Coordinates of N, CA and C in Angstrom, one line a residue:
M1 N -21.0 0.5 7.4 CA -20.6 -0.8 7.4 C -20.8 -1.4 8.8
N2 N -21.4 -2.5 8.9 CA -21.6 -3.1 10.2 C -20.4 -4.1 10.5
H3 N -20.4 -4.6 11.7 CA -19.2 -5.5 12.1 C -19.1 -6.7 11.3
A4 N -20.2 -7.3 10.8 CA -20.2 -8.6 10.2 C -20.2 -8.5 8.6
H5 N -20.5 -7.4 8.1 CA -20.7 -7.4 6.6 C -19.6 -6.6 5.9
L6 N -19.0 -7.2 4.9 CA -18.1 -6.5 4.0 C -18.6 -6.8 2.6
P7 N -19.0 -5.8 1.8 CA -19.5 -6.1 0.5 C -18.5 -6.9 -0.4
R8 N -19.0 -7.6 -1.3 CA -18.2 -8.5 -2.2 C -17.2 -7.7 -3.0
P9 N -17.6 -6.5 -3.6 CA -16.6 -5.8 -4.5 C -15.3 -5.5 -3.7
P10 N -15.3 -5.0 -2.5 CA -14.0 -4.8 -1.9 C -13.2 -6.1 -1.6
L11 N -13.9 -7.1 -1.3 CA -13.3 -8.4 -1.1 C -12.6 -8.9 -2.4
I12 N -13.3 -8.9 -3.4 CA -12.8 -9.4 -4.7 C -11.7 -8.5 -5.3
L13 N -12.1 -7.2 -5.4 CA -11.1 -6.2 -6.0 C -9.9 -6.1 -5.1
G14 N -10.1 -6.1 -3.8 CA -8.9 -6.0 -2.9 C -8.0 -7.2 -3.1
A15 N -8.5 -8.4 -3.2 CA -7.7 -9.6 -3.4 C -7.0 -9.5 -4.8
A16 N -7.7 -9.0 -5.8 CA -7.2 -8.8 -7.1 C -6.0 -7.8 -7.2
G17 N -5.9 -7.0 -6.2 CA -4.9 -6.0 -6.1 C -3.5 -6.5 -6.1
V18 N -3.3 -7.8 -5.7 CA -2.0 -8.4 -5.7 C -1.6 -9.0 -7.1
L19 N -2.5 -9.0 -8.0 CA -2.2 -9.5 -9.3 C -1.2 -8.8 -10.1
P20 N -1.2 -7.4 -10.2 CA -0.1 -6.7 -10.9 C 1.3 -7.0 -10.3
P21 N 1.5 -7.0 -9.0 CA 2.9 -7.3 -8.5 C 3.2 -8.8 -8.7
L22 N 2.2 -9.6 -8.6 CA 2.4 -11.0 -8.8 C 2.9 -11.3 -10.3
L23 N 2.3 -10.6 -11.2 CA 2.7 -10.7 -12.6 C 4.1 -10.1 -12.8
C24 N 4.4 -9.0 -12.1 CA 5.8 -8.5 -12.2 C 6.8 -9.5 -11.7
V25 N 6.5 -10.1 -10.6 CA 7.5 -11.1 -10.0 C 7.6 -12.3 -11.0
A26 N 6.5 -12.7 -11.5 CA 6.6 -13.9 -12.5 C 7.4 -13.5 -13.7
L27 N 7.2 -12.3 -14.3 CA 7.9 -11.9 -15.4 C 9.4 -11.8 -15.1
A28 N 9.7 -11.2 -14.0 CA 11.1 -11.1 -13.6 C 11.8 -12.4 -13.4
L29 N 11.1 -13.4 -12.9 CA 11.7 -14.7 -12.7 C 11.7 -15.6 -14.0
V30 N 10.8 -15.4 -14.9 CA 10.7 -16.2 -16.1 C 11.7 -15.7 -17.2
D31 N 11.8 -14.4 -17.3 CA 12.6 -13.8 -18.3 C 13.6 -12.8 -17.7
P32 N 14.9 -13.1 -17.6 CA 15.8 -12.2 -17.0 C 16.0 -10.9 -17.7
T33 N 15.6 -10.8 -19.0 CA 15.7 -9.5 -19.6 C 14.6 -8.6 -19.2
L34 N 13.6 -9.1 -18.5 CA 12.5 -8.3 -18.0 C 12.6 -7.9 -16.5
I35 N 13.7 -8.2 -15.9 CA 13.8 -7.9 -14.5 C 13.7 -6.4 -14.2
L36 N 14.4 -5.6 -14.9 CA 14.4 -4.2 -14.6 C 13.0 -3.6 -14.9
P37 N 12.4 -3.8 -16.1 CA 11.1 -3.2 -16.3 C 10.1 -3.8 -15.3
A38 N 10.2 -5.1 -15.0 CA 9.2 -5.7 -14.1 C 9.3 -5.1 -12.7
T39 N 10.6 -4.8 -12.2 CA 10.7 -4.3 -10.9 C 10.3 -2.8 -10.9
I40 N 10.6 -2.1 -11.9 CA 10.1 -0.7 -12.0 C 8.6 -0.6 -12.0
G41 N 8.0 -1.5 -12.9 CA 6.5 -1.5 -12.9 C 5.9 -1.9 -11.6
G42 N 6.4 -2.9 -11.0 CA 5.9 -3.3 -9.6 C 6.1 -2.2 -8.6
G43 N 7.2 -1.5 -8.7 CA 7.4 -0.4 -7.7 C 6.5 0.8 -8.0
L44 N 6.2 1.1 -9.2 CA 5.3 2.1 -9.5 C 3.9 1.8 -9.0
Y45 N 3.5 0.5 -9.3 CA 2.2 0.1 -8.8 C 2.1 0.2 -7.3
A46 N 3.1 -0.3 -6.6 CA 3.1 -0.2 -5.1 C 3.0 1.2 -4.6
A47 N 3.7 2.1 -5.2 CA 3.7 3.5 -4.8 C 2.3 4.1 -5.1
L48 N 1.7 3.7 -6.2 CA 0.3 4.2 -6.5 C -0.7 3.7 -5.4
I49 N -0.6 2.5 -5.0 CA -1.5 1.9 -4.0 C -1.2 2.6 -2.7
L50 N 0.1 2.8 -2.3 CA 0.4 3.5 -1.1 C -0.2 4.9 -1.1
S51 N -0.2 5.6 -2.2 CA -0.8 6.9 -2.3 C -2.3 6.8 -2.1
F52 N -2.9 5.8 -2.7 CA -4.4 5.5 -2.5 C -4.7 5.3 -1.1
L53 N -3.9 4.6 -0.3 CA -4.1 4.4 1.1 C -4.2 5.8 1.8
G54 N -3.2 6.7 1.5 CA -3.3 8.0 2.1 C -4.6 8.7 1.8
G55 N -5.1 8.5 0.6 CA -6.4 9.1 0.2 C -7.5 8.6 1.1
M56 N -7.4 7.3 1.4 CA -8.4 6.7 2.3 C -8.4 7.3 3.7
W57 N -7.1 7.5 4.2 CA -7.0 8.1 5.5 C -7.5 9.6 5.5
W58 N -7.2 10.3 4.4 CA -7.7 11.7 4.3 C -9.2 11.7 4.3
M59 N -9.9 10.8 3.5 CA -11.3 10.8 3.4 C -11.9 10.4 4.8
E60 N -11.3 9.4 5.4 CA -11.9 9.0 6.7 C -11.8 10.2 7.7
A61 N -10.7 10.9 7.7 CA -10.6 12.1 8.6 C -11.7 13.1 8.2
L62 N -11.9 13.4 6.9 CA -12.9 14.3 6.5 C -14.3 13.8 7.0
L63 N -14.6 12.6 6.8 CA -15.9 12.1 7.2 C -16.2 12.2 8.7
R64 N -15.1 12.1 9.4 CA -15.2 12.3 10.9 C -15.3 13.7 11.3
R65 N -15.1 14.6 10.3 CA -15.0 16.1 10.5 C -13.9 16.4 11.5
D66 N -12.7 15.7 11.3 CA -11.6 15.8 12.2 C -10.9 17.2 12.0
D67 N -10.8 18.0 13.0 CA -10.2 19.3 12.9 C -8.7 19.3 13.2
R68 N -8.2 18.2 13.7 CA -6.8 18.1 14.0 C -6.0 18.0 12.7
G69 N -4.8 18.6 12.7 CA -3.9 18.6 11.5 C -3.2 17.2 11.3
W70 N -2.9 16.5 12.3 CA -2.1 15.3 12.1 C -2.7 14.2 11.3
P71 N -4.0 14.0 11.3 CA -4.5 12.9 10.4 C -4.3 13.3 8.9
Y72 N -4.4 14.6 8.6 CA -4.2 15.0 7.2 C -2.7 15.0 6.8
L73 N -1.9 15.3 7.8 CA -0.4 15.2 7.5 C 0.0 13.8 7.3
V74 N -0.5 12.9 8.1 CA -0.2 11.4 7.9 C -0.8 11.0 6.6
A75 N -1.9 11.5 6.1 CA -2.5 11.1 4.9 C -1.8 11.5 3.7
V76 N -1.0 12.6 3.7 CA -0.2 13.0 2.6 C 1.2 12.3 2.5
L77 N 1.6 11.7 3.7 CA 2.9 11.1 3.7 C 3.1 9.9 2.8
P78 N 2.1 9.0 2.5 CA 2.3 7.9 1.6 C 2.7 8.4 0.2
S79 N 2.0 9.4 -0.3 CA 2.4 9.9 -1.6 C 3.8 10.4 -1.7
L80 N 4.2 11.1 -0.6 CA 5.6 11.7 -0.5 C 6.6 10.6 -0.4
I81 N 6.3 9.6 0.4 CA 7.2 8.4 0.7 C 7.4 7.7 -0.6
G82 N 6.3 7.3 -1.3 CA 6.4 6.6 -2.6 C 7.3 7.4 -3.6
W83 N 7.0 8.7 -3.7 CA 7.7 9.5 -4.7 C 9.2 9.6 -4.3
A84 N 9.5 9.8 -3.0 CA 10.9 10.0 -2.5 C 11.7 8.7 -2.7
L85 N 11.0 7.5 -2.5 CA 11.7 6.3 -2.7 C 12.0 5.9 -4.1
L86 N 11.1 6.3 -5.0 CA 11.3 5.9 -6.4 C 12.0 6.9 -7.3
L87 N 12.0 8.2 -6.9 CA 12.6 9.2 -7.7 C 14.1 8.9 -7.9
P88 N 14.9 8.6 -6.9 CA 16.4 8.4 -7.1 C 16.7 7.3 -8.1
P89 N 16.1 6.1 -7.9 CA 16.4 5.1 -8.9 C 15.9 5.4 -10.3
L90 N 14.9 6.1 -10.4 CA 14.3 6.4 -11.8 C 15.1 7.6 -12.5
L91 N 15.6 8.5 -11.7 CA 16.3 9.6 -12.3 C 17.8 9.7 -12.1
A92 N 18.3 9.2 -11.0 CA 19.7 9.5 -10.7 C 20.5 8.2 -10.5
G93 N 20.0 7.1 -10.9 CA 20.8 5.8 -10.8 C 20.8 5.3 -9.3
G94 N 19.9 5.7 -8.5 CA 19.8 5.1 -7.1 C 19.4 3.7 -7.2
S95 N 19.4 3.0 -6.1 CA 19.2 1.6 -6.0 C 17.7 1.3 -6.0
I96 N 17.2 0.7 -7.1 CA 15.8 0.2 -7.2 C 15.6 -0.9 -6.2
R97 N 16.6 -1.7 -5.9 CA 16.5 -2.7 -4.9 C 16.1 -2.2 -3.6
L98 N 16.9 -1.2 -3.1 CA 16.6 -0.6 -1.8 C 15.3 0.1 -1.8
A99 N 14.9 0.8 -2.9 CA 13.7 1.5 -2.9 C 12.5 0.5 -2.8
L100 N 12.6 -0.6 -3.5 CA 11.5 -1.6 -3.4 C 11.4 -2.3 -2.1
I101 N 12.5 -2.6 -1.5 CA 12.5 -3.2 -0.1 C 11.9 -2.3 0.9
L102 N 12.3 -1.0 0.9 CA 11.7 0.0 1.8 C 10.2 0.2 1.5
L103 N 9.8 0.3 0.2 CA 8.4 0.5 -0.1 C 7.6 -0.7 0.3
G104 N 8.1 -1.9 0.1 CA 7.4 -3.1 0.6 C 7.2 -3.1 2.1
L105 N 8.2 -2.7 2.8 CA 8.1 -2.7 4.3 C 7.1 -1.6 4.7
V106 N 7.1 -0.5 4.1 CA 6.2 0.6 4.4 C 4.7 0.1 4.2
I107 N 4.5 -0.5 3.1 CA 3.2 -1.0 2.8 C 2.7 -2.1 3.8
M108 N 3.6 -2.9 4.2 CA 3.3 -4.0 5.1 C 2.8 -3.4 6.5
V109 N 3.2 -2.2 6.9 CA 2.8 -1.7 8.2 C 1.7 -0.7 8.1
T110 N 1.2 -0.4 6.9 CA 0.1 0.6 6.8 C -1.2 0.2 7.6
P111 N -1.5 -1.0 7.8 CA -2.7 -1.3 8.7 C -2.5 -0.7 10.1
L112 N -1.3 -0.6 10.5 CA -1.1 0.0 11.9 C -1.5 1.5 11.8
V113 N -1.2 2.1 10.7 CA -1.7 3.5 10.6 C -3.2 3.6 10.5
D114 N -3.8 2.6 9.8 CA -5.3 2.6 9.8 C -5.8 2.6 11.2
L115 N -5.2 1.8 12.1 CA -5.7 1.7 13.5 C -5.6 3.0 14.2
R116 N -4.6 3.8 13.9 CA -4.3 5.1 14.6 C -5.1 6.2 14.0
V117 N -5.2 6.3 12.7 CA -5.8 7.4 12.0 C -7.3 7.3 11.9
G118 N -7.9 6.1 11.7 CA -9.3 6.0 11.5 C -10.0 5.0 12.5
T119 N -11.2 4.8 12.2 CA -12.0 3.9 13.0 C -12.5 2.6 12.3
A120 N -12.4 2.6 11.0 CA -12.9 1.5 10.2 C -12.2 0.2 10.7
M121 N -10.9 0.2 10.9 CA -10.1 -1.0 11.3 C -10.6 -1.5 12.7
R122 N -10.9 -0.5 13.5 CA -11.3 -0.9 14.9 C -12.7 -1.4 15.0
T123 N -13.6 -1.0 14.1 CA -15.0 -1.3 14.2 C -15.4 -2.4 13.2
N124 N -14.6 -2.8 12.3 CA -15.0 -3.8 11.3 C -13.9 -4.9 11.2
T125 N -14.0 -6.0 11.9 CA -12.9 -7.0 11.9 C -12.7 -7.6 10.6
R126 N -13.8 -7.8 9.8 CA -13.6 -8.3 8.4 C -12.7 -7.4 7.6
W127 N -13.0 -6.1 7.7 CA -12.1 -5.1 7.0 C -10.7 -5.1 7.5
A128 N -10.5 -5.3 8.8 CA -9.2 -5.3 9.4 C -8.4 -6.5 8.8
R129 N -9.1 -7.7 8.7 CA -8.4 -8.9 8.2 C -8.1 -8.7 6.7
Q130 N -9.0 -8.1 6.0 CA -8.8 -7.8 4.5 C -7.6 -6.9 4.4
R131 N -7.6 -5.8 5.1 CA -6.5 -4.8 5.0 C -5.1 -5.5 5.3
W132 N -5.1 -6.3 6.4 CA -3.8 -6.9 6.7 C -3.4 -7.9 5.5
A133 N -4.3 -8.6 5.0 CA -4.0 -9.6 3.9 C -3.5 -8.8 2.7
M134 N -4.2 -7.7 2.3 CA -3.8 -6.9 1.2 C -2.5 -6.3 1.4
S135 N -2.2 -5.7 2.5 CA -1.0 -5.1 2.8 C 0.2 -6.0 2.8
L136 N 0.0 -7.2 3.5 CA 1.1 -8.2 3.5 C 1.3 -8.8 2.2
G137 N 0.2 -8.9 1.4 CA 0.4 -9.5 0.0 C 1.2 -8.5 -0.9
L138 N 0.7 -7.3 -1.0 CA 1.4 -6.3 -1.8 C 2.7 -6.0 -1.3
G139 N 2.8 -5.8 0.0 CA 4.1 -5.4 0.6 C 5.1 -6.6 0.4
G140 N 4.7 -7.8 0.6 CA 5.6 -9.0 0.5 C 6.0 -9.1 -1.0
L141 N 5.1 -9.0 -1.9 CA 5.5 -9.1 -3.3 C 6.4 -8.0 -3.7
T142 N 6.2 -6.8 -3.2 CA 7.1 -5.7 -3.5 C 8.5 -5.9 -2.9
L143 N 8.5 -6.5 -1.7 CA 9.8 -6.9 -1.1 C 10.5 -7.9 -1.9
I144 N 9.8 -8.9 -2.4 CA 10.4 -9.9 -3.3 C 11.0 -9.3 -4.6
L145 N 10.2 -8.3 -5.1 CA 10.7 -7.6 -6.3 C 12.0 -6.9 -6.0
G146 N 12.1 -6.3 -4.8 CA 13.3 -5.7 -4.3 C 14.5 -6.7 -4.2
L147 N 14.2 -7.8 -3.7 CA 15.2 -8.8 -3.6 C 15.8 -9.4 -4.9
I148 N 14.9 -9.4 -5.9 CA 15.4 -9.9 -7.2 C 15.8 -8.8 -8.2
A149 N 15.6 -7.6 -7.7 CA 15.9 -6.4 -8.6 C 17.4 -6.4 -8.9
P150 N 17.8 -5.8 -10.0 CA 19.2 -5.6 -10.3 C 19.9 -4.8 -9.2
R151 N 21.2 -5.1 -9.0 CA 21.9 -4.3 -8.0 C 22.3 -2.9 -8.5

């Protein structure tokens, strides 16, 4: 990837990545009987995307042939964080509200990890803008789901 070019598919599909949580927010606001399933569905989607980001960090470290352990440790944390946040409300009656708020905040700061773990954000400004937009969009919508989630 050069500094000026970002292929259309990541632009389009990346932007479309906010459609599932947007639909979940809309469902929760339009039909109060759907608040719980919409918030759970939005939270599961957010956790899956967070895990996907960890996979990107892992692959970037592999492509750099990074021998240090910390990039790979950081890369597995998103899956563990998403799982740890959603497991209590799904199994033990924990707060889905708190889980979604924390999940949204974590997603919103993932581009900062991109900057530390890899080089793509530092070498491609279009990708950096795209990542910030996607993370703020998904993280913000997940945060909204947390705010409207049942107590």
